[in-house]
Short mmCIF file of C-alpha atoms and ligand atoms in Angstrom, two decimals:
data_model
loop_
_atom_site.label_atom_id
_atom_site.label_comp_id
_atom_site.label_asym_id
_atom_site.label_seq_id
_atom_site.Cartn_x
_atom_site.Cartn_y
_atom_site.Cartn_z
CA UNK A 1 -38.31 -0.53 37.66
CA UNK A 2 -37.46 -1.44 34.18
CA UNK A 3 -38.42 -4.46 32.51
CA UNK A 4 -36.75 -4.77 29.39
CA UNK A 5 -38.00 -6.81 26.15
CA UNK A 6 -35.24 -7.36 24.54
CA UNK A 7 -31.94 -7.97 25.64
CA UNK A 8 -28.47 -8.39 23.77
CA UNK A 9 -25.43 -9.47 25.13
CA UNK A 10 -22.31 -9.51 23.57
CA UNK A 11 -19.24 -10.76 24.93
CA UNK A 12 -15.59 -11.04 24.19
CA UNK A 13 -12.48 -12.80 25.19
CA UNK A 14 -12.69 -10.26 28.30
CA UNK A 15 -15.49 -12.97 30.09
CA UNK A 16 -13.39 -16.14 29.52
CA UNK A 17 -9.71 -14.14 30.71
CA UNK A 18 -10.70 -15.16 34.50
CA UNK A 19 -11.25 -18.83 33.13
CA UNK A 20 -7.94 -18.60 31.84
CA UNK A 21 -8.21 -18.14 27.91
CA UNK A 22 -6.12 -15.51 27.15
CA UNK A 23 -7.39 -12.23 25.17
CA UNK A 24 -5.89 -10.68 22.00
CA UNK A 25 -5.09 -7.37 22.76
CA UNK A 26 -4.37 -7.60 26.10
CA UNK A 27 -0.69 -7.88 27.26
CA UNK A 28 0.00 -11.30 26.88
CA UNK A 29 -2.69 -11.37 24.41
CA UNK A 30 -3.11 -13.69 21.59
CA UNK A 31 -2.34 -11.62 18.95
CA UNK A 32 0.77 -9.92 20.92
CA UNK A 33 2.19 -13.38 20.70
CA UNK A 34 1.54 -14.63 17.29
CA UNK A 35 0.91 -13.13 13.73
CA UNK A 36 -2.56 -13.26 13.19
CA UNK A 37 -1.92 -13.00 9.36
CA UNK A 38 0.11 -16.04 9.24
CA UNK A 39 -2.74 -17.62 11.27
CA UNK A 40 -6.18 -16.59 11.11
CA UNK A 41 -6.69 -15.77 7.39
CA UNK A 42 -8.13 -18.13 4.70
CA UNK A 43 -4.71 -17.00 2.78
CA UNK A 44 -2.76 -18.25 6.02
CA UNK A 45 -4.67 -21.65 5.60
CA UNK A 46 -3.95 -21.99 2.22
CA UNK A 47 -0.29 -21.36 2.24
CA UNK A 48 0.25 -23.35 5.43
CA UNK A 49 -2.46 -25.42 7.00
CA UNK A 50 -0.17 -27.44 8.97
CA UNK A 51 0.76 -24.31 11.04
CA UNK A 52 -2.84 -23.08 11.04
CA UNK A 53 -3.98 -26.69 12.37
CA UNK A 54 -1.26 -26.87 14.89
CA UNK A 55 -2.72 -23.16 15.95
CA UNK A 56 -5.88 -24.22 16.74
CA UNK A 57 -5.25 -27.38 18.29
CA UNK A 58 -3.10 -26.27 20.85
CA UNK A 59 -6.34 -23.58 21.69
CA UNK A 60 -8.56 -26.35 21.38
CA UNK A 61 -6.92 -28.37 23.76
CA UNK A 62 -6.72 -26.07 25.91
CA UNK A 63 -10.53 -26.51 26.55
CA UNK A 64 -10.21 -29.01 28.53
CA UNK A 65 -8.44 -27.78 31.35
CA UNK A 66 -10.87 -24.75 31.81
CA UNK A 67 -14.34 -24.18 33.26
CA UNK A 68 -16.65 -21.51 33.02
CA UNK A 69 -16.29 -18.48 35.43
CA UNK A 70 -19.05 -16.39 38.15
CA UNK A 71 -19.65 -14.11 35.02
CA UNK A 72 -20.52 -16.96 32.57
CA UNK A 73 -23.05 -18.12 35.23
CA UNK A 74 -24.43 -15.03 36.10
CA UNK A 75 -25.38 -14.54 32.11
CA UNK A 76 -26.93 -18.33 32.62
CA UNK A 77 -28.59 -17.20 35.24
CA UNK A 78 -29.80 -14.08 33.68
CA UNK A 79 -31.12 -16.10 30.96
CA UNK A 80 -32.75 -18.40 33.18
CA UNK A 81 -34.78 -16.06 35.47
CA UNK A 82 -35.33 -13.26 33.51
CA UNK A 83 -38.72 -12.66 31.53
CA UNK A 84 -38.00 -10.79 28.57
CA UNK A 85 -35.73 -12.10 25.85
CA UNK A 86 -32.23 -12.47 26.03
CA UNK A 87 -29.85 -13.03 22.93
CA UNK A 88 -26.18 -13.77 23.77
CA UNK A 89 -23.94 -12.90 21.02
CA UNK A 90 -20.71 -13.99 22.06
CA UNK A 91 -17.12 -13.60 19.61
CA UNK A 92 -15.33 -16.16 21.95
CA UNK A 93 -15.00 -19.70 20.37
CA UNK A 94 -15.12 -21.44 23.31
CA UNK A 95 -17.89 -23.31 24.75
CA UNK A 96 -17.99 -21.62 28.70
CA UNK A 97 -21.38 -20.06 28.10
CA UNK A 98 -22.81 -23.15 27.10
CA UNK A 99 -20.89 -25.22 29.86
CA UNK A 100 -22.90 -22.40 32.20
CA UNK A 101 -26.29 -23.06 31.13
CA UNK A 102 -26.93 -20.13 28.30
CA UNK A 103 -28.82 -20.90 25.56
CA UNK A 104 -30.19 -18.96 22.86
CA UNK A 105 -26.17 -18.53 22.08
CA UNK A 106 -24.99 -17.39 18.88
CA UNK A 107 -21.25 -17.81 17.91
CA UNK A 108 -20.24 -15.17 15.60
CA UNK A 109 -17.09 -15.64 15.06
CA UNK A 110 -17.52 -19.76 15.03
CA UNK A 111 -16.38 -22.59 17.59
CA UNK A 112 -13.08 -24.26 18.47
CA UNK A 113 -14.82 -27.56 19.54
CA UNK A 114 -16.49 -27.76 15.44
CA UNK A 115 -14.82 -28.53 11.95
CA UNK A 116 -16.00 -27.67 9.24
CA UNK A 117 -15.71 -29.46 5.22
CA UNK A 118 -15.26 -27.40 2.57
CA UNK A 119 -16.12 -30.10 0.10
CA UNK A 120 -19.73 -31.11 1.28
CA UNK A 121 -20.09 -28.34 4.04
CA UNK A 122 -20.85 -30.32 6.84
CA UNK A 123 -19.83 -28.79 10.22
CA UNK A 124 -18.96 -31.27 13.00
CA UNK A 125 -18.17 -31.77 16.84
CA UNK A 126 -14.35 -31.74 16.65
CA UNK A 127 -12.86 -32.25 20.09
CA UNK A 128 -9.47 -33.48 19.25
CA UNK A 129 -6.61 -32.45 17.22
CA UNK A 130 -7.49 -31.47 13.52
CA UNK A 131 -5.19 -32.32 10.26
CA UNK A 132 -4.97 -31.82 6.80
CA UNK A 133 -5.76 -35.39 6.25
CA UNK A 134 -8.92 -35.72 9.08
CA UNK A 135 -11.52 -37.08 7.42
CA UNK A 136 -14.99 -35.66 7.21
CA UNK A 137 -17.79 -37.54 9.01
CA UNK A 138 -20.16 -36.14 6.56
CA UNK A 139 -18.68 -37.27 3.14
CA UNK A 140 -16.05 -39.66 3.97
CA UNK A 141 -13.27 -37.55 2.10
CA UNK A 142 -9.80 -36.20 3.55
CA UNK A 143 -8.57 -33.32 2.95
CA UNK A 144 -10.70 -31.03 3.41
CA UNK A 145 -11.23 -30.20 7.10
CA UNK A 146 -10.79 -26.68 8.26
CA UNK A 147 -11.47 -25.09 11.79
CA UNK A 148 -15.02 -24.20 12.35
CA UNK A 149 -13.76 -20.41 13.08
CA UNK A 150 -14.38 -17.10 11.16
CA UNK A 151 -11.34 -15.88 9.81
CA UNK A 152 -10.36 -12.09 9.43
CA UNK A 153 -11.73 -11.40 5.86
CA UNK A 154 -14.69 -14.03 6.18
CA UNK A 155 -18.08 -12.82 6.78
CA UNK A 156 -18.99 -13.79 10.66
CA UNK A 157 -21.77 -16.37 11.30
CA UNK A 158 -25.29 -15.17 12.11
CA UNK A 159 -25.24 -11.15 10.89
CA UNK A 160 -28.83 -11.33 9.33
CA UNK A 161 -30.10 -12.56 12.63
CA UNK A 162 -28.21 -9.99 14.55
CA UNK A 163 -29.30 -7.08 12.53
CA UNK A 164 -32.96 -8.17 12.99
CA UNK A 165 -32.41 -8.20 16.72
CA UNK A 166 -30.75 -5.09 17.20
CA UNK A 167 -33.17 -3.22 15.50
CA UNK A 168 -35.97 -4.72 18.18
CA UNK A 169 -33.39 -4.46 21.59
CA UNK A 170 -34.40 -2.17 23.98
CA UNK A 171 -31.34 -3.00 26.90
CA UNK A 172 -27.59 -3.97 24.99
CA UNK A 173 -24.89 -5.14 27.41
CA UNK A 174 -21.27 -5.42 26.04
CA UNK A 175 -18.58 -7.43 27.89
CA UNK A 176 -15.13 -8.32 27.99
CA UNK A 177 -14.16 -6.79 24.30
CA UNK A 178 -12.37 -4.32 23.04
CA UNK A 179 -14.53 -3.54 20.81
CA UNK A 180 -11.54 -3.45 18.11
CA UNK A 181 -13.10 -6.03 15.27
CA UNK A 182 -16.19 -5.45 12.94
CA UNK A 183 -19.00 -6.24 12.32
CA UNK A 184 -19.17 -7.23 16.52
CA UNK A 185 -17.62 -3.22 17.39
CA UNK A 186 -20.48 -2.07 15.23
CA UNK A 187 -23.50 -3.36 16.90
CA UNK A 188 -23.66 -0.97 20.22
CA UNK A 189 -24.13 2.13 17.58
CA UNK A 190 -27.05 0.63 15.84
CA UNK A 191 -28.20 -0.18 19.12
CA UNK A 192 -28.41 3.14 20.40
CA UNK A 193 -29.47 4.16 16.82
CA UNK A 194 -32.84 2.01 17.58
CA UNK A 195 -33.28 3.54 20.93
CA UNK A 196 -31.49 1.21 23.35
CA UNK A 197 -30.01 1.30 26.65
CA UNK A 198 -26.47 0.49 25.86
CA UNK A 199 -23.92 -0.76 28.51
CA UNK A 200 -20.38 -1.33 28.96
CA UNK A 201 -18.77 -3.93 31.52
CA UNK A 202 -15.98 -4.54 31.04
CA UNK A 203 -11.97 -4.43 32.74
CA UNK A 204 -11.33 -0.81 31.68
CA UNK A 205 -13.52 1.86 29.24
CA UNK A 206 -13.17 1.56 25.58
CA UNK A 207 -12.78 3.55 22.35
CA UNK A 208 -16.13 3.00 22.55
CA UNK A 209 -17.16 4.02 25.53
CA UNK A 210 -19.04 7.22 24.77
CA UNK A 211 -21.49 5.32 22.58
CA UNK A 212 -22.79 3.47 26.53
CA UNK A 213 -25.30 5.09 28.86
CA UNK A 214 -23.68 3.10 31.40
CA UNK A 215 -20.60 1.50 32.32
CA UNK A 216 -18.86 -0.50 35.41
CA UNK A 217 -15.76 -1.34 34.91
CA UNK A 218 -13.82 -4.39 36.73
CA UNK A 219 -12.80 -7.47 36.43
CA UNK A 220 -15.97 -9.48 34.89
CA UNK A 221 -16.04 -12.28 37.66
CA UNK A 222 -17.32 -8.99 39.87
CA UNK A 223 -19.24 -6.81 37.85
CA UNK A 224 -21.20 -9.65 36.05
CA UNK A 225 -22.79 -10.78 38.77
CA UNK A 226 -23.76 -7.55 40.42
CA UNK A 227 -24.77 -5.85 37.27
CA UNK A 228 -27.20 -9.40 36.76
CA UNK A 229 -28.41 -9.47 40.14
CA UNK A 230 -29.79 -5.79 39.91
CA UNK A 231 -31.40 -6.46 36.43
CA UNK A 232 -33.53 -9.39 38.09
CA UNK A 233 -34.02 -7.54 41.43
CA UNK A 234 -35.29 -4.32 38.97
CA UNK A 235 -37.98 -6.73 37.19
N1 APR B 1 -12.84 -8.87 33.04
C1 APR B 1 -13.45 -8.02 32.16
N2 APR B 1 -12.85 -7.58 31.03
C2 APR B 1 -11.61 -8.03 30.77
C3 APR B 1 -10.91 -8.91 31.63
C4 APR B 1 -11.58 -9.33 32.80
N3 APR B 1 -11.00 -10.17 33.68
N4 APR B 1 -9.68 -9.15 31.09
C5 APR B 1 -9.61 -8.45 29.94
N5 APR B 1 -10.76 -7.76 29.75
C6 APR B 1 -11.12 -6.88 28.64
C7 APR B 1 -9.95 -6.08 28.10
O1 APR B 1 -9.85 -4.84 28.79
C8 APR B 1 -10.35 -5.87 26.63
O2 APR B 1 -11.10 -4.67 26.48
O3 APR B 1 -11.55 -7.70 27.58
C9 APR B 1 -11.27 -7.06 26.33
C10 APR B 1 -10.64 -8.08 25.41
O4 APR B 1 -10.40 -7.45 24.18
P1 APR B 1 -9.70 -8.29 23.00
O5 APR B 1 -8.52 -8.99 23.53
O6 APR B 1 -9.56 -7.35 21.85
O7 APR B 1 -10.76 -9.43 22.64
P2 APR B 1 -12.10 -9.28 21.84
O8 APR B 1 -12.68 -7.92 21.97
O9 APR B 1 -12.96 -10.43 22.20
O10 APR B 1 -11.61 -9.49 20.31
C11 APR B 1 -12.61 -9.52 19.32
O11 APR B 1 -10.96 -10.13 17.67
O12 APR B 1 -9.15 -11.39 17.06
C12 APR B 1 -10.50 -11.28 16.96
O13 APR B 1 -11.89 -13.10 16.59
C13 APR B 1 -11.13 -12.48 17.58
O14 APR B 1 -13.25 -12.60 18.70
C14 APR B 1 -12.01 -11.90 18.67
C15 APR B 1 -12.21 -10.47 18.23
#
């Protein structure tokens, strides 16, 4: 009969694949299909923003024809009913866990549905196609839009906030990644470093799957919900 204080979630492309985003390592996967150097660096964005744009707008679209999934509502649902604290660090840019219910959501690795100025730094709801010639809400100017998304070689959103919750979880759950992609692969080592309960769901085990105390692997539509509705029956 554990009740845990502090939970951390983090989740990966792994919890949206059943809502059908696709991953990136997967077969199939994003970045099996596409360079991710000619599309997800700041040097990729400089050289050709067009392409970059056209990148993300044809993911961003693709928002609108998907909904969230029986894991993304057991995590809701988690959040809802349980009484300790619950942070959900997710690296998926899309909004399912919001369109669940979650709160208390941080996006590490930034949104599709936001743009962001690098003139005056405003970030905005973007829910349509982005250009290089979209003008900023904030200052009025064009040319200067970008994707609100963290690009490899940018620092992630959020990491101060992270650290200071890892160091006070006492229960972290990792889904649907791959754990492949720092800082995110990091955080279930410090975890156990400060004493937590670390746990894996997720399709199949991991690189990283010695550093969990326990693991269920399936498809996350399954597990998610089972794994949730023993945490809440154990309270
Ligand atoms: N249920 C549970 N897990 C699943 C499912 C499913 N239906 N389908 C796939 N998975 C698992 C895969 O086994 C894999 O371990 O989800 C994981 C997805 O791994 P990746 O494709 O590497 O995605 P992710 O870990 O989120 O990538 C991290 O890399 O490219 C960057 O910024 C990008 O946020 C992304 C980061």
């Amino acid at each position: 009969m554990t009740l845990y204080q502090n939970i951390i979630i983090l989740t990966g492309a792994g919890i949206s694949a059943e809502s059908g985003l696709a991953t990136f390592r997967n077969k199939g996967g994003i970045w099996k299909k596409y360079d991710l150097m000619k599309l997800a660096t700041p040097e990729a964005f400089a050289s050709n923003p067009d392409l970059v744009h056209e990148f993300y707008n044809a993911r961003r679209s693709g928002l609108k024809k998907v909904n969230p999934n029986a894991a993304h509502y057991a995590l809701a649902r988690l959040d809802e009913k349980y009484p300790g604290n619950i942070t959900l660090i997710t690296q998926n840019v899309d909004p399912l866990h919001e369109r669940a219910g979650s709160r208390n959501l941080l996006h590490m690795h930034g949104e599709l549905n936001k743009a962001r100025c690098v003139s005056c730094h405003s970030i905005c709801p973007w829910f349509n196609d982005l250009f290089s010639q979209s003008i900023c809400p904030g200052c009025g100017k064009a040319g200067n839009m970008r994707p609100h998304i963290v690009w490899f070689g940018e620092i992630p959103f959020h990491i101060e906030q992270i650290n200071i919750r890892l160091a006070q979880c006492d229960l972290f759950i990792s889904i649907g990644t791959s754990g492949n992609v720092y800082p995110a692969a990091g955080f279930v080592q410090a975890a156990q470093d400060f004493g937590a309960e670390t746990v894996e769901l997720n399709l199949e085990p991991t690189d990283s799957r010695n550093l969990f105390s326990v693991a269920h692997y399936g498809k996350a539509t399954e597990i998610v919900p089972e794994y949730v509705a023993d945490l809440i029956r154990q309270e």
